[in-house]
């Protein structure tokens, strides 16, 4: 769908999963393996295990969420009604992605549930309501970039085509480059 055709060579998740105390969803790890650090449609980024290429590490976001939640009642309210997951605290949120407009993307992690069955939980901004989706991470990403009916999360703009912008590409591209990347006549 994005036209991305790079060989698969993704990050290792063993250390992250060991610290979290749970395995991560297989489709998320496959997305991370197939797509180098970058953004879907120049908009949505996956969190990675390290901060190479200026990407935000998944563990850093998780530790930050736990710290904010534990420091004050206001910090905990940010994640209500779910809370932040912890091997010591039980079910809660683990962030897996973010976008350029303050949108945050999480799984509702429960160690008693198979990771590929964790729902995606998201909201557009901190002061907006949460939305829970019983779908995989890959389906959620697809719907954000390709389904114009997936409101309020979609960035789909038919007939424009979704694309993937790797970290080494200039951002934002020129208007001409943007038009070429998203052209309905683009040759993949």
mmCIF file of C-alpha atoms in Angstrom:
data_model
loop_
_atom_site.group_PDB
_atom_site.id
_atom_site.type_symbol
_atom_site.label_atom_id
_atom_site.label_comp_id
_atom_site.label_asym_id
_atom_site.label_seq_id
_atom_site.Cartn_x
_atom_site.Cartn_y
_atom_site.Cartn_z
ATOM 1 C CA UNK A 1 0.000 0.000 0.000
ATOM 2 C CA UNK A 2 2.819 2.450 0.822
ATOM 3 C CA UNK A 3 5.110 1.469 -2.034
ATOM 4 C CA UNK A 4 7.888 0.693 0.447
ATOM 5 C CA UNK A 5 10.110 -2.091 -0.899
ATOM 6 C CA UNK A 6 13.151 -2.301 1.381
ATOM 7 C CA UNK A 7 14.543 -5.632 2.535
ATOM 8 C CA UNK A 8 13.338 -6.760 5.961
ATOM 9 C CA UNK A 9 15.871 -6.124 8.710
ATOM 10 C CA UNK A 10 14.344 -4.905 11.896
ATOM 11 C CA UNK A 11 15.338 -4.250 15.456
ATOM 12 C CA UNK A 12 15.719 -6.816 18.203
ATOM 13 C CA UNK A 13 12.992 -6.678 20.826
ATOM 14 C CA UNK A 14 14.367 -9.181 23.364
ATOM 15 C CA UNK A 15 15.659 -6.609 25.878
ATOM 16 C CA UNK A 16 12.474 -4.522 25.626
ATOM 17 C CA UNK A 17 10.253 -7.558 26.137
ATOM 18 C CA UNK A 18 12.369 -8.741 29.077
ATOM 19 C CA UNK A 19 12.037 -5.388 30.821
ATOM 20 C CA UNK A 20 8.311 -5.154 30.117
ATOM 21 C CA UNK A 21 7.809 -8.740 31.265
ATOM 22 C CA UNK A 22 5.639 -9.529 28.209
ATOM 23 C CA UNK A 23 6.162 -10.318 24.543
ATOM 24 C CA UNK A 24 5.008 -7.659 22.080
ATOM 25 C CA UNK A 25 2.451 -8.296 19.321
ATOM 26 C CA UNK A 26 3.939 -10.168 16.375
ATOM 27 C CA UNK A 27 2.499 -7.856 13.727
ATOM 28 C CA UNK A 28 4.089 -4.821 15.411
ATOM 29 C CA UNK A 29 7.492 -6.515 15.415
ATOM 30 C CA UNK A 30 6.963 -7.433 11.753
ATOM 31 C CA UNK A 31 6.118 -3.798 10.877
ATOM 32 C CA UNK A 32 9.286 -2.722 12.696
ATOM 33 C CA UNK A 33 11.260 -5.327 10.772
ATOM 34 C CA UNK A 34 9.929 -4.358 7.352
ATOM 35 C CA UNK A 35 9.965 -0.574 7.741
ATOM 36 C CA UNK A 36 13.160 1.250 8.684
ATOM 37 C CA UNK A 37 12.687 4.130 11.136
ATOM 38 C CA UNK A 38 10.521 6.772 9.519
ATOM 39 C CA UNK A 39 6.888 7.773 9.209
ATOM 40 C CA UNK A 40 3.780 6.461 7.534
ATOM 41 C CA UNK A 41 2.440 9.249 5.293
ATOM 42 C CA UNK A 42 4.957 11.591 6.985
ATOM 43 C CA UNK A 43 2.657 11.398 10.009
ATOM 44 C CA UNK A 44 2.698 8.263 12.192
ATOM 45 C CA UNK A 45 5.873 6.761 13.677
ATOM 46 C CA UNK A 46 6.414 3.427 15.403
ATOM 47 C CA UNK A 47 8.382 3.438 18.642
ATOM 48 C CA UNK A 48 11.632 1.487 18.415
ATOM 49 C CA UNK A 49 13.852 -0.289 20.939
ATOM 50 C CA UNK A 50 16.630 2.336 20.608
ATOM 51 C CA UNK A 51 16.919 6.020 19.815
ATOM 52 C CA UNK A 52 18.921 5.601 16.622
ATOM 53 C CA UNK A 53 17.911 7.958 13.804
ATOM 54 C CA UNK A 54 16.239 10.285 16.311
ATOM 55 C CA UNK A 55 13.446 7.817 16.958
ATOM 56 C CA UNK A 56 11.860 7.630 20.405
ATOM 57 C CA UNK A 57 12.552 4.364 22.222
ATOM 58 C CA UNK A 58 9.531 2.381 23.352
ATOM 59 C CA UNK A 59 11.019 1.741 26.799
ATOM 60 C CA UNK A 60 11.708 5.462 27.322
ATOM 61 C CA UNK A 61 8.070 6.280 26.652
ATOM 62 C CA UNK A 62 6.911 3.464 28.925
ATOM 63 C CA UNK A 63 9.237 4.511 31.768
ATOM 64 C CA UNK A 64 8.166 8.136 31.300
ATOM 65 C CA UNK A 65 4.484 7.198 31.444
ATOM 66 C CA UNK A 66 5.018 5.156 34.589
ATOM 67 C CA UNK A 67 6.944 7.998 36.215
ATOM 68 C CA UNK A 68 4.349 10.656 35.327
ATOM 69 C CA UNK A 69 1.542 8.389 36.513
ATOM 70 C CA UNK A 70 3.244 7.663 39.837
ATOM 71 C CA UNK A 71 4.304 11.232 40.651
ATOM 72 C CA UNK A 72 0.919 12.859 41.084
ATOM 73 C CA UNK A 73 -2.818 12.430 40.923
ATOM 74 C CA UNK A 74 -2.844 14.689 37.849
ATOM 75 C CA UNK A 75 -0.206 12.514 36.172
ATOM 76 C CA UNK A 76 -2.265 9.394 36.862
ATOM 77 C CA UNK A 77 -5.386 11.088 35.429
ATOM 78 C CA UNK A 78 -3.658 11.401 32.048
ATOM 79 C CA UNK A 79 -3.931 7.624 31.622
ATOM 80 C CA UNK A 80 -7.360 7.090 33.231
ATOM 81 C CA UNK A 81 -9.303 4.876 33.099
ATOM 82 C CA UNK A 82 -6.572 2.462 31.947
ATOM 83 C CA UNK A 83 -3.418 3.338 33.879
ATOM 84 C CA UNK A 84 0.068 2.426 32.705
ATOM 85 C CA UNK A 85 0.996 -1.242 32.430
ATOM 86 C CA UNK A 86 3.593 -2.642 34.755
ATOM 87 C CA UNK A 87 4.691 -6.192 35.499
ATOM 88 C CA UNK A 88 4.190 -5.225 39.141
ATOM 89 C CA UNK A 89 0.927 -3.285 38.709
ATOM 90 C CA UNK A 90 -0.990 -5.307 36.143
ATOM 91 C CA UNK A 91 -2.982 -4.376 33.038
ATOM 92 C CA UNK A 92 -2.564 -0.943 31.500
ATOM 93 C CA UNK A 93 -1.217 1.021 28.582
ATOM 94 C CA UNK A 94 2.077 0.646 26.712
ATOM 95 C CA UNK A 95 2.677 3.177 23.955
ATOM 96 C CA UNK A 96 3.754 1.816 20.552
ATOM 97 C CA UNK A 97 3.427 4.869 18.308
ATOM 98 C CA UNK A 98 2.866 8.587 18.002
ATOM 99 C CA UNK A 99 2.040 11.139 15.357
ATOM 100 C CA UNK A 100 3.031 14.688 14.529
ATOM 101 C CA UNK A 101 -0.221 16.178 15.882
ATOM 102 C CA UNK A 102 -0.018 14.910 19.493
ATOM 103 C CA UNK A 103 -1.814 11.625 18.816
ATOM 104 C CA UNK A 104 -0.636 8.715 20.960
ATOM 105 C CA UNK A 105 -1.113 5.023 20.182
ATOM 106 C CA UNK A 106 -1.084 2.310 22.846
ATOM 107 C CA UNK A 107 -1.906 -1.295 23.472
ATOM 108 C CA UNK A 108 -4.057 -2.217 26.437
ATOM 109 C CA UNK A 109 -1.581 -4.751 27.802
ATOM 110 C CA UNK A 110 -2.695 -7.617 29.967
ATOM 111 C CA UNK A 111 -0.108 -10.313 30.633
ATOM 112 C CA UNK A 112 -2.891 -12.920 30.856
ATOM 113 C CA UNK A 113 -3.951 -12.181 27.257
ATOM 114 C CA UNK A 114 -2.020 -13.214 24.145
ATOM 115 C CA UNK A 115 -0.209 -10.065 22.835
ATOM 116 C CA UNK A 116 -1.727 -10.363 19.359
ATOM 117 C CA UNK A 117 -5.160 -9.963 21.000
ATOM 118 C CA UNK A 118 -4.392 -6.731 22.886
ATOM 119 C CA UNK A 119 -6.667 -3.915 21.742
ATOM 120 C CA UNK A 120 -5.276 -0.661 20.387
ATOM 121 C CA UNK A 121 -6.184 2.336 22.533
ATOM 122 C CA UNK A 122 -5.707 5.838 21.193
ATOM 123 C CA UNK A 123 -6.680 9.458 21.388
ATOM 124 C CA UNK A 124 -5.894 12.508 19.288
ATOM 125 C CA UNK A 125 -4.712 14.657 22.211
ATOM 126 C CA UNK A 126 -4.499 14.471 26.003
ATOM 127 C CA UNK A 127 -7.752 16.358 26.495
ATOM 128 C CA UNK A 128 -9.752 14.182 24.067
ATOM 129 C CA UNK A 129 -11.553 10.908 24.800
ATOM 130 C CA UNK A 130 -9.930 7.502 24.405
ATOM 131 C CA UNK A 131 -10.967 5.142 21.620
ATOM 132 C CA UNK A 132 -10.488 1.387 21.915
ATOM 133 C CA UNK A 133 -10.173 -0.832 18.839
ATOM 134 C CA UNK A 134 -10.205 -4.615 18.750
ATOM 135 C CA UNK A 135 -7.748 -4.821 15.870
ATOM 136 C CA UNK A 136 -4.077 -5.463 15.295
ATOM 137 C CA UNK A 137 -1.450 -2.750 15.223
ATOM 138 C CA UNK A 138 -0.927 -3.310 11.475
ATOM 139 C CA UNK A 139 -4.658 -2.952 10.769
ATOM 140 C CA UNK A 140 -4.803 0.234 12.830
ATOM 141 C CA UNK A 141 -1.827 1.739 10.930
ATOM 142 C CA UNK A 142 -3.434 0.724 7.631
ATOM 143 C CA UNK A 143 -6.756 2.311 8.588
ATOM 144 C CA UNK A 144 -5.040 5.554 9.669
ATOM 145 C CA UNK A 145 -3.230 5.965 6.345
ATOM 146 C CA UNK A 146 -5.701 4.393 3.898
ATOM 147 C CA UNK A 147 -9.285 4.513 5.237
ATOM 148 C CA UNK A 148 -10.922 7.954 4.908
ATOM 149 C CA UNK A 149 -13.830 6.731 7.071
ATOM 150 C CA UNK A 150 -11.576 5.903 10.067
ATOM 151 C CA UNK A 151 -12.408 9.085 11.966
ATOM 152 C CA UNK A 152 -11.014 10.810 13.947
ATOM 153 C CA UNK A 153 -7.675 9.128 13.213
ATOM 154 C CA UNK A 154 -7.478 8.985 9.435
ATOM 155 C CA UNK A 155 -5.051 10.993 7.333
ATOM 156 C CA UNK A 156 -6.218 9.255 4.143
ATOM 157 C CA UNK A 157 -6.825 11.727 1.346
ATOM 158 C CA UNK A 158 -8.223 9.897 -1.685
ATOM 159 C CA UNK A 159 -7.230 9.705 -4.430
ATOM 160 C CA UNK A 160 -3.778 10.396 -2.917
ATOM 161 C CA UNK A 161 -1.819 7.213 -2.081
ATOM 162 C CA UNK A 162 -0.285 6.403 1.329
ATOM 163 C CA UNK A 163 3.501 6.332 1.416
ATOM 164 C CA UNK A 164 6.351 5.657 3.791
ATOM 165 C CA UNK A 165 9.002 8.314 4.445
ATOM 166 C CA UNK A 166 12.237 6.784 5.794
ATOM 167 C CA UNK A 167 14.343 8.697 8.304
ATOM 168 C CA UNK A 168 16.965 9.628 5.687
ATOM 169 C CA UNK A 169 14.425 11.397 3.442
ATOM 170 C CA UNK A 170 14.079 15.158 3.887
ATOM 171 C CA UNK A 171 11.074 16.196 5.919
ATOM 172 C CA UNK A 172 8.978 17.899 5.007
ATOM 173 C CA UNK A 173 9.543 17.149 1.363
ATOM 174 C CA UNK A 174 8.861 19.888 -1.144
ATOM 175 C CA UNK A 175 5.285 20.196 -2.408
ATOM 176 C CA UNK A 176 6.383 18.548 -5.646
ATOM 177 C CA UNK A 177 7.995 15.610 -3.797
ATOM 178 C CA UNK A 178 4.910 15.247 -1.581
ATOM 179 C CA UNK A 179 2.674 15.165 -4.658
ATOM 180 C CA UNK A 180 4.913 12.533 -6.294
ATOM 181 C CA UNK A 181 5.000 10.362 -3.131
ATOM 182 C CA UNK A 182 1.223 10.387 -2.775
ATOM 183 C CA UNK A 183 0.303 10.370 -6.468
ATOM 184 C CA UNK A 184 -2.456 7.951 -7.446
ATOM 185 C CA UNK A 185 -0.295 7.221 -10.508
ATOM 186 C CA UNK A 186 2.849 6.562 -8.474
ATOM 187 C CA UNK A 187 4.932 3.664 -9.691
ATOM 188 C CA UNK A 188 5.977 1.614 -6.663
#
